[in-house]
Short mmCIF file of C-alpha atoms in Angstrom, two decimals:
data_model
loop_
_atom_site.label_atom_id
_atom_site.label_comp_id
_atom_site.label_asym_id
_atom_site.label_seq_id
_atom_site.Cartn_x
_atom_site.Cartn_y
_atom_site.Cartn_z
CA MET T 1 -16.78 47.13 57.26
CA ASN T 2 -19.75 47.60 54.95
CA GLY T 3 -20.27 51.01 56.53
CA THR T 4 -20.28 49.84 60.15
CA GLU T 5 -18.01 48.69 62.95
CA LEU T 6 -18.19 45.04 63.97
CA HIS T 7 -16.77 43.78 67.23
CA HIS T 8 -15.09 40.47 66.45
CA GLU T 9 -12.79 37.90 68.03
CA VAL T 10 -10.45 35.37 66.42
CA ARG T 11 -9.38 32.14 68.12
CA GLY T 12 -7.12 29.26 67.15
CA THR T 13 -5.26 28.28 64.01
CA GLY T 14 -6.23 26.26 60.98
CA PRO T 15 -8.92 26.59 58.31
CA PRO T 16 -11.24 29.57 58.87
CA VAL T 17 -14.71 29.18 60.34
CA LEU T 18 -17.22 32.01 60.82
CA LEU T 19 -19.97 31.68 63.44
CA VAL T 20 -23.11 33.76 62.79
CA MET T 21 -25.50 34.42 65.66
CA GLY T 22 -29.24 34.82 65.21
CA ALA T 23 -31.55 37.06 67.26
CA THR T 24 -29.73 39.11 69.92
CA GLY T 25 -26.75 39.01 67.56
CA ASP T 26 -24.02 38.77 70.22
CA GLY T 27 -21.05 36.57 69.37
CA GLY T 28 -20.53 35.97 73.08
CA HIS T 29 -23.13 33.21 72.83
CA PHE T 30 -20.47 31.24 70.96
CA ASP T 31 -17.56 31.64 73.40
CA ALA T 32 -17.56 28.04 74.63
CA LEU T 33 -18.25 26.63 71.14
CA ALA T 34 -15.48 28.73 69.61
CA ASP T 35 -13.04 27.67 72.33
CA ALA T 36 -13.86 24.02 71.67
CA LEU T 37 -13.28 24.37 67.91
CA ALA T 38 -10.15 26.50 68.15
CA ASP T 39 -7.89 23.45 68.46
CA GLU T 40 -8.49 22.71 64.76
CA PHE T 41 -9.88 25.88 63.17
CA THR T 42 -9.37 29.62 63.10
CA VAL T 43 -12.74 30.59 64.56
CA VAL T 44 -14.21 34.05 63.99
CA THR T 45 -17.08 35.29 66.14
CA TYR T 46 -18.64 38.73 65.90
CA ASP T 47 -21.47 40.87 67.19
CA ARG T 48 -23.80 41.67 64.31
CA ARG T 49 -24.32 45.37 63.63
CA GLY T 50 -26.15 47.20 66.41
CA ASN T 51 -25.92 44.19 68.74
CA GLY T 52 -23.74 43.61 71.77
CA ARG T 53 -20.44 45.44 71.41
CA SER T 54 -21.02 46.52 67.79
CA PRO T 55 -22.41 50.08 67.65
CA VAL T 56 -25.64 51.07 65.97
CA PRO T 57 -24.72 52.70 62.63
CA PRO T 58 -25.89 56.30 62.17
CA HIS T 59 -29.39 56.63 60.68
CA TRP T 60 -29.84 52.84 60.66
CA THR T 61 -33.52 51.94 60.96
CA THR T 62 -33.91 48.62 59.13
CA THR T 63 -31.86 45.70 57.89
CA SER T 64 -32.14 42.71 55.55
CA PRO T 65 -30.54 39.30 55.01
CA GLU T 66 -28.56 40.92 52.20
CA GLU T 67 -27.14 43.62 54.47
CA GLN T 68 -26.27 41.04 57.12
CA ALA T 69 -24.60 38.84 54.48
CA ASP T 70 -22.64 41.83 53.18
CA ASP T 71 -21.42 42.55 56.72
CA ALA T 72 -20.19 38.96 57.12
CA ALA T 73 -18.47 39.03 53.71
CA ALA T 74 -16.79 42.34 54.52
CA LEU T 75 -15.53 40.94 57.82
CA LEU T 76 -14.04 37.88 56.13
CA ASP T 77 -12.44 40.12 53.50
CA ALA T 78 -10.96 42.43 56.14
CA LEU T 79 -9.49 39.47 58.01
CA GLY T 80 -8.19 37.81 54.84
CA MET T 81 -10.13 34.64 55.70
CA ARG T 82 -12.15 33.88 52.60
CA PRO T 83 -13.34 31.34 51.78
CA ALA T 84 -14.51 30.20 55.21
CA ALA T 85 -16.87 27.54 56.45
CA VAL T 86 -19.90 29.21 58.02
CA PHE T 87 -22.07 28.08 60.92
CA GLY T 88 -25.31 30.04 61.29
CA THR T 89 -27.98 29.44 63.89
CA SER T 90 -31.64 30.51 63.88
CA SER T 91 -31.90 33.79 61.93
CA GLY T 92 -28.12 33.52 61.66
CA GLY T 93 -28.88 30.52 59.47
CA ASN T 94 -30.88 32.83 57.20
CA PHE T 95 -27.95 35.22 57.02
CA ALA T 96 -25.46 32.40 56.43
CA LEU T 97 -27.62 31.07 53.59
CA CYS T 98 -27.82 34.55 52.08
CA LEU T 99 -24.04 34.87 52.41
CA LEU T 100 -23.68 31.55 50.60
CA VAL T 101 -25.79 32.61 47.62
CA ARG T 102 -24.82 36.30 47.53
CA HIS T 103 -21.06 35.93 48.12
CA PRO T 104 -20.28 32.37 47.04
CA ARG T 105 -16.54 32.98 46.83
CA CYS T 106 -16.53 33.82 50.55
CA VAL T 107 -17.95 30.45 51.63
CA SER T 108 -16.40 27.00 51.40
CA GLY T 109 -19.36 25.29 53.05
CA ALA T 110 -22.13 25.93 55.54
CA VAL T 111 -23.89 24.40 58.54
CA LEU T 112 -27.39 25.86 58.99
CA HIS T 113 -28.70 25.17 62.49
CA GLU T 114 -32.50 25.45 62.81
CA PRO T 115 -32.69 28.44 60.44
CA GLY T 116 -35.57 30.86 60.83
CA LEU T 117 -36.89 30.48 57.28
CA PHE T 118 -40.54 30.87 58.22
CA ALA T 119 -41.50 31.30 54.56
CA LEU T 120 -41.18 27.52 54.29
CA LEU T 121 -44.16 27.02 56.60
CA ASP T 122 -47.78 26.84 55.53
CA ASP T 123 -48.76 29.48 58.15
CA ALA T 124 -45.77 31.56 59.24
CA ASP T 125 -47.88 34.01 61.26
CA ALA T 126 -49.40 31.27 63.39
CA ALA T 127 -45.98 29.79 64.09
CA ARG T 128 -44.66 33.12 65.36
CA ALA T 129 -47.78 34.18 67.29
CA PRO T 130 -46.88 32.71 70.74
CA MET T 131 -43.48 34.40 70.82
CA ARG T 132 -44.97 37.69 69.62
CA ALA T 133 -47.65 37.57 72.33
CA ARG T 134 -45.14 36.88 75.08
CA THR T 135 -42.62 39.50 74.04
CA GLY T 136 -45.40 42.00 73.41
CA ALA T 137 -46.64 41.66 76.96
CA ALA T 138 -43.12 42.07 78.32
CA MET T 139 -42.52 45.08 76.06
CA ALA T 140 -45.65 46.76 77.44
CA THR T 141 -44.43 46.52 81.02
CA GLY T 142 -40.63 46.79 80.72
CA GLY T 143 -39.67 47.88 77.22
CA PRO T 144 -37.01 46.16 75.09
CA PRO T 145 -34.84 45.03 78.05
CA ALA T 146 -37.75 43.03 79.49
CA ALA T 147 -38.88 41.84 76.07
CA VAL T 148 -35.48 40.38 75.20
CA GLU T 149 -35.53 38.26 78.33
CA ALA T 150 -39.03 37.03 77.47
CA PHE T 151 -37.90 36.39 73.89
CA TRP T 152 -34.93 34.33 75.04
CA ARG T 153 -37.02 32.23 77.40
CA SER T 154 -39.54 31.68 74.59
CA VAL T 155 -37.05 30.43 72.01
CA ALA T 156 -34.40 28.81 74.23
CA GLY T 157 -36.29 27.48 77.28
CA GLU T 158 -37.54 28.84 80.57
CA ASP T 159 -34.19 28.46 82.34
CA ALA T 160 -32.14 29.65 79.36
CA TRP T 161 -31.80 33.25 80.52
CA GLU T 162 -30.18 32.23 83.81
CA ARG T 163 -27.65 30.08 81.98
CA LEU T 164 -26.23 33.11 80.17
CA PRO T 165 -23.22 34.87 81.72
CA VAL T 166 -24.15 38.07 83.55
CA ALA T 167 -22.10 40.25 81.18
CA LEU T 168 -23.85 38.73 78.16
CA ARG T 169 -27.27 39.31 79.70
CA GLU T 170 -26.38 42.94 80.33
CA ARG T 171 -25.29 43.40 76.69
CA LEU T 172 -28.50 41.77 75.42
CA ARG T 173 -30.59 44.15 77.48
CA ALA T 174 -28.54 47.16 76.38
CA SER T 175 -28.93 46.44 72.66
CA ALA T 176 -32.41 44.89 72.76
CA ALA T 177 -33.90 47.73 70.73
CA THR T 178 -32.01 46.46 67.68
CA LEU T 179 -33.94 43.19 67.76
CA PHE T 180 -37.38 44.71 68.29
CA GLU T 181 -37.13 48.03 66.46
CA VAL T 182 -34.84 47.10 63.55
CA GLU T 183 -34.48 43.36 62.90
CA LEU T 184 -37.76 41.57 63.53
CA GLY T 185 -39.88 41.50 60.39
CA THR T 186 -36.93 41.91 58.01
CA TYR T 187 -35.61 38.37 57.64
CA GLU T 188 -38.26 35.78 58.52
CA LEU T 189 -39.66 35.44 55.00
CA TYR T 190 -36.29 35.34 53.24
CA LEU T 191 -36.09 32.32 50.92
CA PRO T 192 -33.98 31.84 47.78
CA ASP T 193 -35.85 30.12 44.98
CA ASP T 194 -35.21 26.51 44.03
CA ALA T 195 -32.99 27.42 41.08
CA ILE T 196 -30.67 29.42 43.34
CA LEU T 197 -30.58 26.64 45.93
CA ALA T 198 -29.85 24.07 43.22
CA ALA T 199 -26.86 26.14 42.11
CA VAL T 200 -25.14 25.97 45.50
CA GLY T 201 -21.82 24.30 44.80
CA VAL T 202 -20.34 23.78 48.28
CA PRO T 203 -21.19 21.34 51.08
CA VAL T 204 -24.23 22.38 53.11
CA THR T 205 -25.60 20.63 56.19
CA VAL T 206 -28.94 21.38 57.82
CA LEU T 207 -28.73 20.74 61.56
CA VAL T 208 -31.49 20.37 64.15
CA SER T 209 -31.44 19.98 67.93
CA SER T 210 -32.76 16.76 69.44
CA ASP T 211 -34.95 18.66 71.92
CA GLY T 212 -35.71 21.61 69.68
CA ASP T 213 -38.96 23.22 68.61
CA PRO T 214 -41.01 21.06 66.18
CA VAL T 215 -41.71 24.15 64.07
CA ARG T 216 -38.01 24.74 63.50
CA ALA T 217 -37.50 21.03 62.84
CA GLU T 218 -40.17 21.25 60.12
CA ILE T 219 -38.49 24.32 58.61
CA SER T 220 -35.16 22.49 58.60
CA ALA T 221 -36.64 19.37 57.02
CA ARG T 222 -38.27 21.38 54.24
CA LEU T 223 -35.07 23.30 53.57
CA ALA T 224 -33.04 20.09 53.48
CA ARG T 225 -35.40 18.63 50.89
CA ARG T 226 -35.02 21.70 48.71
CA LEU T 227 -31.25 21.51 49.01
CA GLY T 228 -31.22 17.76 48.45
CA VAL T 229 -29.30 17.07 51.67
CA ASP T 230 -29.90 15.09 54.84
CA VAL T 231 -30.71 16.59 58.24
CA ALA T 232 -28.13 16.05 60.97
CA MET T 233 -28.86 16.19 64.70
CA THR T 234 -27.12 17.61 67.76
CA PRO T 235 -28.03 17.35 71.48
CA GLY T 236 -30.03 20.00 73.29
CA GLY T 237 -32.54 22.65 72.36
CA HIS T 238 -32.56 25.65 70.04
CA ALA T 239 -29.67 27.27 71.96
CA ALA T 240 -27.47 24.18 71.80
CA TYR T 241 -24.37 26.41 71.67
CA ASP T 242 -25.28 27.61 75.20
CA GLU T 243 -26.55 24.29 76.58
CA HIS T 244 -24.18 21.76 75.03
CA PRO T 245 -21.30 23.62 73.35
CA ARG T 246 -18.83 20.74 73.45
CA GLU T 247 -21.33 18.26 72.06
CA LEU T 248 -22.24 20.76 69.34
CA ALA T 249 -18.55 21.24 68.56
CA GLU T 250 -18.10 17.51 68.07
CA THR T 251 -21.21 17.36 65.88
CA VAL T 252 -20.11 20.16 63.57
CA ARG T 253 -16.36 19.41 63.59
CA PRO T 254 -16.45 16.77 60.80
CA LEU T 255 -18.90 18.92 58.83
CA LEU T 256 -16.62 21.95 59.05
CA ARG T 257 -13.62 19.78 58.28
CA ALA T 258 -15.29 18.55 55.08
CA ALA T 259 -16.19 22.11 54.14
CA THR T 260 -12.64 23.39 54.57
CA SER T 261 -10.61 20.46 53.18
#
């Protein structure tokens, strides 16, 4: 699909829903969320290219929101599941937004959970500096496998790494080079202009976590204003799909239902 292989899983029956993971790119983060939604929807999860169980494409050294959106569109085409409602979290929210504007016939609606649209901030570099410092120190002592653990604790909470299943942690370590050597720096400043956002013709919800990072809440609020929509809220932190998957499922269920009706 789009020149690469994508590990994917399909659960349930009903209108199609695609879940797009952010940094670390492994669809296994969504297992509990997908299981909870599968009673009403056909839920597609996948490992983004070069992450988890999806191989690194030959000669692949960089990516972009456009490439990630093309991958998602190709997956939906291959499965015969377009248009689908799309849930994207963190940088997955960037990719879901790009999918929405680049392949509008693939998307019936979108939920963008704390997207990583740092271009909306007044000082994007300052906002990213603490995470960069922490992962940089871990990289210096233990390479990408250590840095991905530090990254996850930084964005999802100090105890977040231990909450992940052992097999998922092992996959994140194994494919950590994709995050640090390919992805970071390619998507953070993605931002469609106001005319493109105004032309979006399907339901879009911007979602924040009640205990999330204030920086991401500010990004979400600014995006919602540009889209002319309200901000919804779900329990937990930035990794609500790991912390509170059933609560997240019940938050997004009516939003997905509206997007697929």
